[in-house]
Short mmCIF file of N, CA and C in Angstrom, two decimals:
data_model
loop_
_atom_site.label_atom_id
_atom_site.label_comp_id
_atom_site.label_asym_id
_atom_site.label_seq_id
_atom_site.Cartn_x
_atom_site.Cartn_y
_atom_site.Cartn_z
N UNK A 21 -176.86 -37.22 -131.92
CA UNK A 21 -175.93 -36.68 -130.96
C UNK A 21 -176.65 -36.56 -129.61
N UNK A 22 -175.67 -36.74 -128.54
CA UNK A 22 -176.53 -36.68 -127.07
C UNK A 22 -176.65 -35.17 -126.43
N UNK A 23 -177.41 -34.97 -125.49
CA UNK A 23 -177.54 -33.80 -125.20
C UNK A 23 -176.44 -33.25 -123.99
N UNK A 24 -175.44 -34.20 -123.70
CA UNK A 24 -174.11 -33.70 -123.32
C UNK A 24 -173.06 -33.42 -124.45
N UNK A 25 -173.34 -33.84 -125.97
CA UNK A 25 -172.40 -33.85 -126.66
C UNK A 25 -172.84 -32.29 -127.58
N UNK A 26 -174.02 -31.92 -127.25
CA UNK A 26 -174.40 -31.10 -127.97
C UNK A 26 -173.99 -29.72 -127.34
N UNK A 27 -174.04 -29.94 -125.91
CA UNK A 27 -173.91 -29.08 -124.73
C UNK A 27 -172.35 -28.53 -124.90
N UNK A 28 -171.49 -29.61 -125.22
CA UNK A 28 -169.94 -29.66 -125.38
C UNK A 28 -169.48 -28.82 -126.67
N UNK A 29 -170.54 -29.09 -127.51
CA UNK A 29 -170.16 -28.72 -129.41
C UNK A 29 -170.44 -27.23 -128.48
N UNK A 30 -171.63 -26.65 -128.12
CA UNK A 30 -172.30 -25.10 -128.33
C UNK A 30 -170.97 -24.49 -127.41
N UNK A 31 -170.11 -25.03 -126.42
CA UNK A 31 -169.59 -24.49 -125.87
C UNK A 31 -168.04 -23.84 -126.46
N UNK A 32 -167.58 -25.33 -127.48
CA UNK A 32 -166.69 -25.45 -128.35
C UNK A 32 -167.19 -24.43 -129.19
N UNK A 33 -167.75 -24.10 -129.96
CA UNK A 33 -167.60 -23.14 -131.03
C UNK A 33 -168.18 -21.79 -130.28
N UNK A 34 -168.34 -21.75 -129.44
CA UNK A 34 -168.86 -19.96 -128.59
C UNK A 34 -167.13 -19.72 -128.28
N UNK A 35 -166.29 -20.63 -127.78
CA UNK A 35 -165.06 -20.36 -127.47
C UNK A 35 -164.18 -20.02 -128.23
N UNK A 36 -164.58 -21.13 -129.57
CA UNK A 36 -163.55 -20.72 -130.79
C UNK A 36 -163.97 -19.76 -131.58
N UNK A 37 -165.82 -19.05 -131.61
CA UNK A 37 -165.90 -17.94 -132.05
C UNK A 37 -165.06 -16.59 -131.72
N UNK A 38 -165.01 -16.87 -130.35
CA UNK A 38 -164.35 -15.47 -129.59
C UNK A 38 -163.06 -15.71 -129.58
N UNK A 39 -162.28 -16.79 -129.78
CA UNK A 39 -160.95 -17.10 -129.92
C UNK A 39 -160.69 -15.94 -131.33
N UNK A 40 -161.41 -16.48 -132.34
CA UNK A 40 -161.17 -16.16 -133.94
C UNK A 40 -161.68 -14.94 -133.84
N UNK A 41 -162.37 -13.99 -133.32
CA UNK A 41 -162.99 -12.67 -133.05
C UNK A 41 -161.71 -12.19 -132.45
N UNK A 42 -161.01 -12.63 -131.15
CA UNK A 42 -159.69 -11.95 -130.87
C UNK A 42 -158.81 -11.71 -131.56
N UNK A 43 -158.18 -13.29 -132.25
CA UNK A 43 -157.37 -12.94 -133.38
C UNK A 43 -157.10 -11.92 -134.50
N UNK A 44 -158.70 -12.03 -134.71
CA UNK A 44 -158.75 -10.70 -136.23
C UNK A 44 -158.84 -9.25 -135.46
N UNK A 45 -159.76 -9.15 -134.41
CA UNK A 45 -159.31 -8.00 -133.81
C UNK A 45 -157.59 -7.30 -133.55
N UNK A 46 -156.93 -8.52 -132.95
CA UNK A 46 -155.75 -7.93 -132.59
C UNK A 46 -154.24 -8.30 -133.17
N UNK A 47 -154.54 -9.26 -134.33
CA UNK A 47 -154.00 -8.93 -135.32
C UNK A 47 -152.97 -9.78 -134.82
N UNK A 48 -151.40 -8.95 -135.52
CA UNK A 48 -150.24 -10.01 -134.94
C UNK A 48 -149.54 -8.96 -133.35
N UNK A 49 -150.13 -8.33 -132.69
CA UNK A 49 -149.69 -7.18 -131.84
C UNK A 49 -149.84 -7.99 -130.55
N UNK A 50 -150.55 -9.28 -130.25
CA UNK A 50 -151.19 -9.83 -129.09
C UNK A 50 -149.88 -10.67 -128.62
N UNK A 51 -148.99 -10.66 -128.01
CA UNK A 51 -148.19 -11.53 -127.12
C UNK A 51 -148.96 -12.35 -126.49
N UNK A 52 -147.76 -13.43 -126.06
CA UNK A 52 -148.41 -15.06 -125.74
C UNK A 52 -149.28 -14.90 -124.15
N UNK A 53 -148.86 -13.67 -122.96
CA UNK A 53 -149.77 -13.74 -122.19
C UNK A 53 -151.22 -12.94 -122.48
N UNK A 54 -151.23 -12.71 -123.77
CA UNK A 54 -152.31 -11.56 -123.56
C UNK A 54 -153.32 -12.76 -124.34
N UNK A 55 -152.46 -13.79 -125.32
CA UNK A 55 -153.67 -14.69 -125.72
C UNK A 55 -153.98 -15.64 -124.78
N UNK A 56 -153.30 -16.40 -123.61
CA UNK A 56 -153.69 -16.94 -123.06
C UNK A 56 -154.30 -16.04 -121.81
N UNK A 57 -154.24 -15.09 -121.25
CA UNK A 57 -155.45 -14.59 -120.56
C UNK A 57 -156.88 -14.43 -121.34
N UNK A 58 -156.90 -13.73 -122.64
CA UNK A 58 -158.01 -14.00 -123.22
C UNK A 58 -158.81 -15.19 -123.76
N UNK A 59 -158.30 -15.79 -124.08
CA UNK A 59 -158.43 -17.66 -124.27
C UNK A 59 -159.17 -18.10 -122.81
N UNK A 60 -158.73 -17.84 -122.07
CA UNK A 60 -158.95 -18.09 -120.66
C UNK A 60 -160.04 -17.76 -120.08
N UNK A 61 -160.47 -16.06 -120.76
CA UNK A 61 -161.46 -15.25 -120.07
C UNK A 61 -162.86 -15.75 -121.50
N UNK A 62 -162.02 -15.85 -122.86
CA UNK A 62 -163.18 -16.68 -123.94
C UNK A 62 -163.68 -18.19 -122.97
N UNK A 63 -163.13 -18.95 -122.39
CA UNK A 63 -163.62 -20.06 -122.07
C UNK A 63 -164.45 -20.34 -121.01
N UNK A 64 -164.30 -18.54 -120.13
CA UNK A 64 -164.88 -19.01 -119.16
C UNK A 64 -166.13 -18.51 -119.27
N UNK A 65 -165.96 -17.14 -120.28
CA UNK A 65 -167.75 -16.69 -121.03
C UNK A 65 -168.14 -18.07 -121.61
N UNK A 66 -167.78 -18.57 -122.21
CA UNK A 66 -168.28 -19.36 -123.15
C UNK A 66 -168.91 -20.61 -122.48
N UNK A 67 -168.25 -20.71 -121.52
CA UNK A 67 -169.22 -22.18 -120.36
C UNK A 67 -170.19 -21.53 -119.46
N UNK A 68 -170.23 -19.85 -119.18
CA UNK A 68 -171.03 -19.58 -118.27
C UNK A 68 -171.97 -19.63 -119.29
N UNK A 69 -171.65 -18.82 -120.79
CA UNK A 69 -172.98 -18.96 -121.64
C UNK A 69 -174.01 -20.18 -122.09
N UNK A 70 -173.12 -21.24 -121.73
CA UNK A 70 -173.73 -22.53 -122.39
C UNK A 70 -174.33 -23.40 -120.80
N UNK A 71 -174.40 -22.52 -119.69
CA UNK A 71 -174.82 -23.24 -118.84
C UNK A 71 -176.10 -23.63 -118.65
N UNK A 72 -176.30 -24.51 -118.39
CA UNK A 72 -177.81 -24.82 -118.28
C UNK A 72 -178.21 -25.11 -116.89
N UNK A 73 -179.06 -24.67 -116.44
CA UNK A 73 -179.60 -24.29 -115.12
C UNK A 73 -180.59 -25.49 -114.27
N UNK A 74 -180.66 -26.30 -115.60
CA UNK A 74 -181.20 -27.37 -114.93
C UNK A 74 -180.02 -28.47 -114.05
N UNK A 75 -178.81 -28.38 -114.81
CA UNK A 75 -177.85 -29.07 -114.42
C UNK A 75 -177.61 -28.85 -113.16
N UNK A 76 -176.77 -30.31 -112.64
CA UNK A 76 -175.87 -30.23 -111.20
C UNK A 76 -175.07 -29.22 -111.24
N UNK A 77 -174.93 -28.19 -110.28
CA UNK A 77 -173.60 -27.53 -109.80
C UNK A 77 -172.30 -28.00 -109.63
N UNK A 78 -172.87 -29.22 -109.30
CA UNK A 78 -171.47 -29.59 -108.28
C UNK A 78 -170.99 -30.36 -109.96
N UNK A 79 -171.63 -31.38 -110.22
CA UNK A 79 -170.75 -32.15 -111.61
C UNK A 79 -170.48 -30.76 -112.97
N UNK A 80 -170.71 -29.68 -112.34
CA UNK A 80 -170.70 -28.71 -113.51
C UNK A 80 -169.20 -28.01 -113.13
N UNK A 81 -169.37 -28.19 -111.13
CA UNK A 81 -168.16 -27.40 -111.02
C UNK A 81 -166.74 -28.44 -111.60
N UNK A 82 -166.97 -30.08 -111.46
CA UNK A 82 -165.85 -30.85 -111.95
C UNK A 82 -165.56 -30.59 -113.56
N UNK A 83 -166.85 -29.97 -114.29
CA UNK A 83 -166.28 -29.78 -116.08
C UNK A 83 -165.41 -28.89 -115.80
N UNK A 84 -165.65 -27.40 -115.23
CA UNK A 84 -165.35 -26.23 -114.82
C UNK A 84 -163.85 -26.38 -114.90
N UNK A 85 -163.77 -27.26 -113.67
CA UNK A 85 -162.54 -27.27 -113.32
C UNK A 85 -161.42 -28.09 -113.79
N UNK A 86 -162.11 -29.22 -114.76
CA UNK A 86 -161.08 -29.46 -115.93
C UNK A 86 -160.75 -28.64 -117.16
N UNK A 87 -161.86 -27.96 -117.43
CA UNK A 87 -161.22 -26.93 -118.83
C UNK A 87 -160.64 -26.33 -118.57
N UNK A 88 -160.69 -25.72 -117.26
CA UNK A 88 -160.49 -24.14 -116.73
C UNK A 88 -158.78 -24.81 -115.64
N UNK A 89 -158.49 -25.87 -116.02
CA UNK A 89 -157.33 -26.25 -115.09
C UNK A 89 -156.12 -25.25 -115.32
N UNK A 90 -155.61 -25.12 -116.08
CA UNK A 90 -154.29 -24.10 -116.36
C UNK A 90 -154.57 -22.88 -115.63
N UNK A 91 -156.01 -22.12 -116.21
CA UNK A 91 -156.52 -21.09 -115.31
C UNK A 91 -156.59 -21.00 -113.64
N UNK A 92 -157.19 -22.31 -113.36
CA UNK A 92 -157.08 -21.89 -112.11
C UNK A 92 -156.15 -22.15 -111.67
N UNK A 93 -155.54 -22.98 -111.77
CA UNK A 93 -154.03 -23.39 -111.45
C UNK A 93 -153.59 -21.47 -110.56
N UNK A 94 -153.13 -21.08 -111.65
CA UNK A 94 -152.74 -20.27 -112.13
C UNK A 94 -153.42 -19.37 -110.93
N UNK A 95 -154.46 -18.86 -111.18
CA UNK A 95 -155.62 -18.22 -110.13
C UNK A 95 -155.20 -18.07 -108.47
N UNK A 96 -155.01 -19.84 -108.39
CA UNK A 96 -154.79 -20.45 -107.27
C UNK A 96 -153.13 -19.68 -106.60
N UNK A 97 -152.69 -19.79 -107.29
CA UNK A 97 -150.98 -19.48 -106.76
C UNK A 97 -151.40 -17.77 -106.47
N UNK A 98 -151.91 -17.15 -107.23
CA UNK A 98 -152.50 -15.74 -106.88
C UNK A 98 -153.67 -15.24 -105.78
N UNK A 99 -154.16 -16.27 -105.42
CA UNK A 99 -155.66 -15.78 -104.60
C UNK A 99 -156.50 -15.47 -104.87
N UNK A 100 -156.77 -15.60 -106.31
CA UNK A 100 -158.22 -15.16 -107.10
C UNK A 100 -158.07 -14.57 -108.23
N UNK A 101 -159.60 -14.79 -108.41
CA UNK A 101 -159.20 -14.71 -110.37
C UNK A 101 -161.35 -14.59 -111.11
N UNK A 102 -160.74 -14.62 -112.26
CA UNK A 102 -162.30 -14.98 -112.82
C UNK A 102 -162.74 -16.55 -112.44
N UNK A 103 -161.92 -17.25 -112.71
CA UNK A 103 -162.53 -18.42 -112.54
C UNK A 103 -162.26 -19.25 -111.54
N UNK A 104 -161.56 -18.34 -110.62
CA UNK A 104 -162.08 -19.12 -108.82
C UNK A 104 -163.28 -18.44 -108.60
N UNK A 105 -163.82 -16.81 -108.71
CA UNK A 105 -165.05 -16.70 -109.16
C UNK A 105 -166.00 -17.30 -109.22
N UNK A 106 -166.13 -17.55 -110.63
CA UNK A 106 -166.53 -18.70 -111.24
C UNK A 106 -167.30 -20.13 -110.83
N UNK A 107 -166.41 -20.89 -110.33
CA UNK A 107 -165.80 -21.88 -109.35
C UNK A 107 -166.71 -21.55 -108.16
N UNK A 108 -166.37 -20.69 -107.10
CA UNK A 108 -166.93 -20.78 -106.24
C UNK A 108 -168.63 -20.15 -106.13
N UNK A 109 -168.65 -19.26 -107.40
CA UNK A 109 -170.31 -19.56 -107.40
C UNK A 109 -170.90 -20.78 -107.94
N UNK A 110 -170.72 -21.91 -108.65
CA UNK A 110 -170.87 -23.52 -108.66
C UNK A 110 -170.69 -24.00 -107.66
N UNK A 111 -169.74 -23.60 -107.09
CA UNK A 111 -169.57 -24.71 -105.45
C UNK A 111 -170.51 -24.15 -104.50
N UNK A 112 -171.60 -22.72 -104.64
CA UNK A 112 -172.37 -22.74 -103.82
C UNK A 112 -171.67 -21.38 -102.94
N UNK A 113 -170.43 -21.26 -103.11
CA UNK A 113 -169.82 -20.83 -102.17
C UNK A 113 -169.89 -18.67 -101.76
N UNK A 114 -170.39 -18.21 -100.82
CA UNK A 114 -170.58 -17.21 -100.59
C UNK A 114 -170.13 -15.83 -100.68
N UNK A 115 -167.66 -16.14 -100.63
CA UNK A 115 -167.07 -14.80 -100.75
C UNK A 115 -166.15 -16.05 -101.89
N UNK A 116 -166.24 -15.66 -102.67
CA UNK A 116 -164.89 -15.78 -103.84
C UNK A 116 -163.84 -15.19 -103.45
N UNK A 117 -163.75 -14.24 -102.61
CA UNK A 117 -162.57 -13.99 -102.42
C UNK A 117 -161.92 -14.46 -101.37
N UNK A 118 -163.06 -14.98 -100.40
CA UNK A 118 -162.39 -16.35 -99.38
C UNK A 118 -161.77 -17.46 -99.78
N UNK A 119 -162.53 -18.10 -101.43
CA UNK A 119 -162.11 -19.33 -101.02
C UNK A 119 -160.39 -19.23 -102.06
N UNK A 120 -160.63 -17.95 -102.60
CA UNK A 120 -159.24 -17.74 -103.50
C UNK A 120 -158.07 -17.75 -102.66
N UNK A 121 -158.10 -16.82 -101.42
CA UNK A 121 -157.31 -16.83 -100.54
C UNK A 121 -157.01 -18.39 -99.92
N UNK A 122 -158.00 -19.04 -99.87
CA UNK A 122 -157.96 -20.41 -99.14
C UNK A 122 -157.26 -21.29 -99.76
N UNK A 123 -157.42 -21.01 -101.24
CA UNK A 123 -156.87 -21.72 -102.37
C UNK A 123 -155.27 -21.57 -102.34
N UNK A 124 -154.97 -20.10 -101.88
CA UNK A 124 -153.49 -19.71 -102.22
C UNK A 124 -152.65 -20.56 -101.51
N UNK A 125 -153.53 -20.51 -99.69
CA UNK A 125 -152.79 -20.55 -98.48
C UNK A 125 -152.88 -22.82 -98.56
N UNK A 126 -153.63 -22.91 -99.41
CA UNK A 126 -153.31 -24.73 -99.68
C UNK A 126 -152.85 -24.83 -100.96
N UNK A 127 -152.02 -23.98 -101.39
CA UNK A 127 -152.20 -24.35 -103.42
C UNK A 127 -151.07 -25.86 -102.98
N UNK A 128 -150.39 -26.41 -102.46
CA UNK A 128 -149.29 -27.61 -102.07
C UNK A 128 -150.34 -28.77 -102.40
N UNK A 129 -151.44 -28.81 -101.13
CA UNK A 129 -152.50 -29.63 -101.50
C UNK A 129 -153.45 -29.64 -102.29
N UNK A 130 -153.86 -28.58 -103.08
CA UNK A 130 -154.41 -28.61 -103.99
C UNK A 130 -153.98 -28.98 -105.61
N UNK A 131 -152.38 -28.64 -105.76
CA UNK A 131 -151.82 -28.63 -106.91
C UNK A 131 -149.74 -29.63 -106.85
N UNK A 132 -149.93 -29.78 -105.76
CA UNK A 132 -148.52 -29.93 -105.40
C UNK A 132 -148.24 -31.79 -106.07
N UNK A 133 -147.28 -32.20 -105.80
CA UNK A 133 -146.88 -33.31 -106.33
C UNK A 133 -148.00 -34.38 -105.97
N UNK A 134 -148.20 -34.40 -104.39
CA UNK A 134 -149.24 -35.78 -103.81
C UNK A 134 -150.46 -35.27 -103.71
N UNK A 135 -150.93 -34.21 -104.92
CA UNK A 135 -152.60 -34.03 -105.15
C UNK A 135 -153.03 -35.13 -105.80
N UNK A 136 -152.31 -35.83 -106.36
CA UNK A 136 -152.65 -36.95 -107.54
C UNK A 136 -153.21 -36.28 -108.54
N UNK A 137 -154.41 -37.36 -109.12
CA UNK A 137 -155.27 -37.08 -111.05
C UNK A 137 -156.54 -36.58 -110.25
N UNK A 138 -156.81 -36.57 -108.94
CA UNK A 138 -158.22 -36.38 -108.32
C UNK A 138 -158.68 -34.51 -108.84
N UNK A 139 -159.57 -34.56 -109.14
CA UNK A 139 -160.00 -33.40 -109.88
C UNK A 139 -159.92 -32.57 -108.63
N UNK A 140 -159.51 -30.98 -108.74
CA UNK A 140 -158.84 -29.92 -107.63
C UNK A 140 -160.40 -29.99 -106.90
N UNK A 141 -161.86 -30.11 -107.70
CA UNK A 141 -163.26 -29.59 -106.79
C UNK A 141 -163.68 -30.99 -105.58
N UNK A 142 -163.12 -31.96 -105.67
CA UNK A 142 -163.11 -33.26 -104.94
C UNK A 142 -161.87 -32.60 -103.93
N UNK A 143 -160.94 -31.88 -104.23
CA UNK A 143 -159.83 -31.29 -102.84
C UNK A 143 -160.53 -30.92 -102.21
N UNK A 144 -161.13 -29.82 -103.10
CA UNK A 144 -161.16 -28.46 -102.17
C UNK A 144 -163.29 -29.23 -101.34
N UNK A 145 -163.72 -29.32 -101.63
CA UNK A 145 -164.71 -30.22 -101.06
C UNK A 145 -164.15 -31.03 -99.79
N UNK A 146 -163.04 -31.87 -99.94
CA UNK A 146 -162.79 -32.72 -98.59
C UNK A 146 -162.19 -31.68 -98.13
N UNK A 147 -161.45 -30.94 -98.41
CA UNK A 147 -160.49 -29.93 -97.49
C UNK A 147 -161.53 -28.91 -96.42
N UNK A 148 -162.26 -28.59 -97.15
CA UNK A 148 -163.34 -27.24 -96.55
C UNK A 148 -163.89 -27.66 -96.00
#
């Protein structure tokens, strides 16, 4: 196995540990936003835990921001979140809560019909 595929497995089962740790914790009482915020907040522990420090930022912020797409999506229409957070400490970036706001006030170009398949950290890079 390669040491991106291994990187991918440790991240996959830290996520689905805490997935299956929520479940039995909360039983059948958890409604559908409370599992997908936690799902959300499991995935984003679970990639900060498996980060490796030798890696690029920037190709770390494009994984980031494909797993974490629904999330930030989501984030984005609000002005901030854990994983614009997230996000903007990979991009280097100084107030998270700037670039959330920045995110809100372009979510059209960032997420809108003529964003295309171009990954949102290639937007927000040419945009800024």
């Amino acid at each position: 196995m390669t040491y991106p595929m291994i990187r991918q497995t440790r991240r996959v089962t830290i996520a689905g540990a805490a997935l299956v740790g929520l479940c039995l914790s909360s039983g059948a009482f958890a409604d559908n936003d409370d599992l997908i915020t936690t799902a959300s907040t499991a995935g984003t522990t679970a990639y900060i835990v498996g980060k490796n420090v030798d890696d690029d930022d920037f190709a770390q912020a494009h994984d980031f921001a494909d797993t974490q797409a629904v999330a930030l999506k989501r984030e984005a229409a609000t002005g901030g979140g854990e994983n614009i957070n997230s996000l903007a400490a990979l991009l280097g970036e100084d107030d998270a809560d700037d670039l959330g706001a920045w995110m809100q006030a372009n979510y059209a170009e960032l997420y809108g019909r003529d964003a295309g398949e171009q990954n949102p950290v290639d937007r927000i890079v040419a945009a800024r």
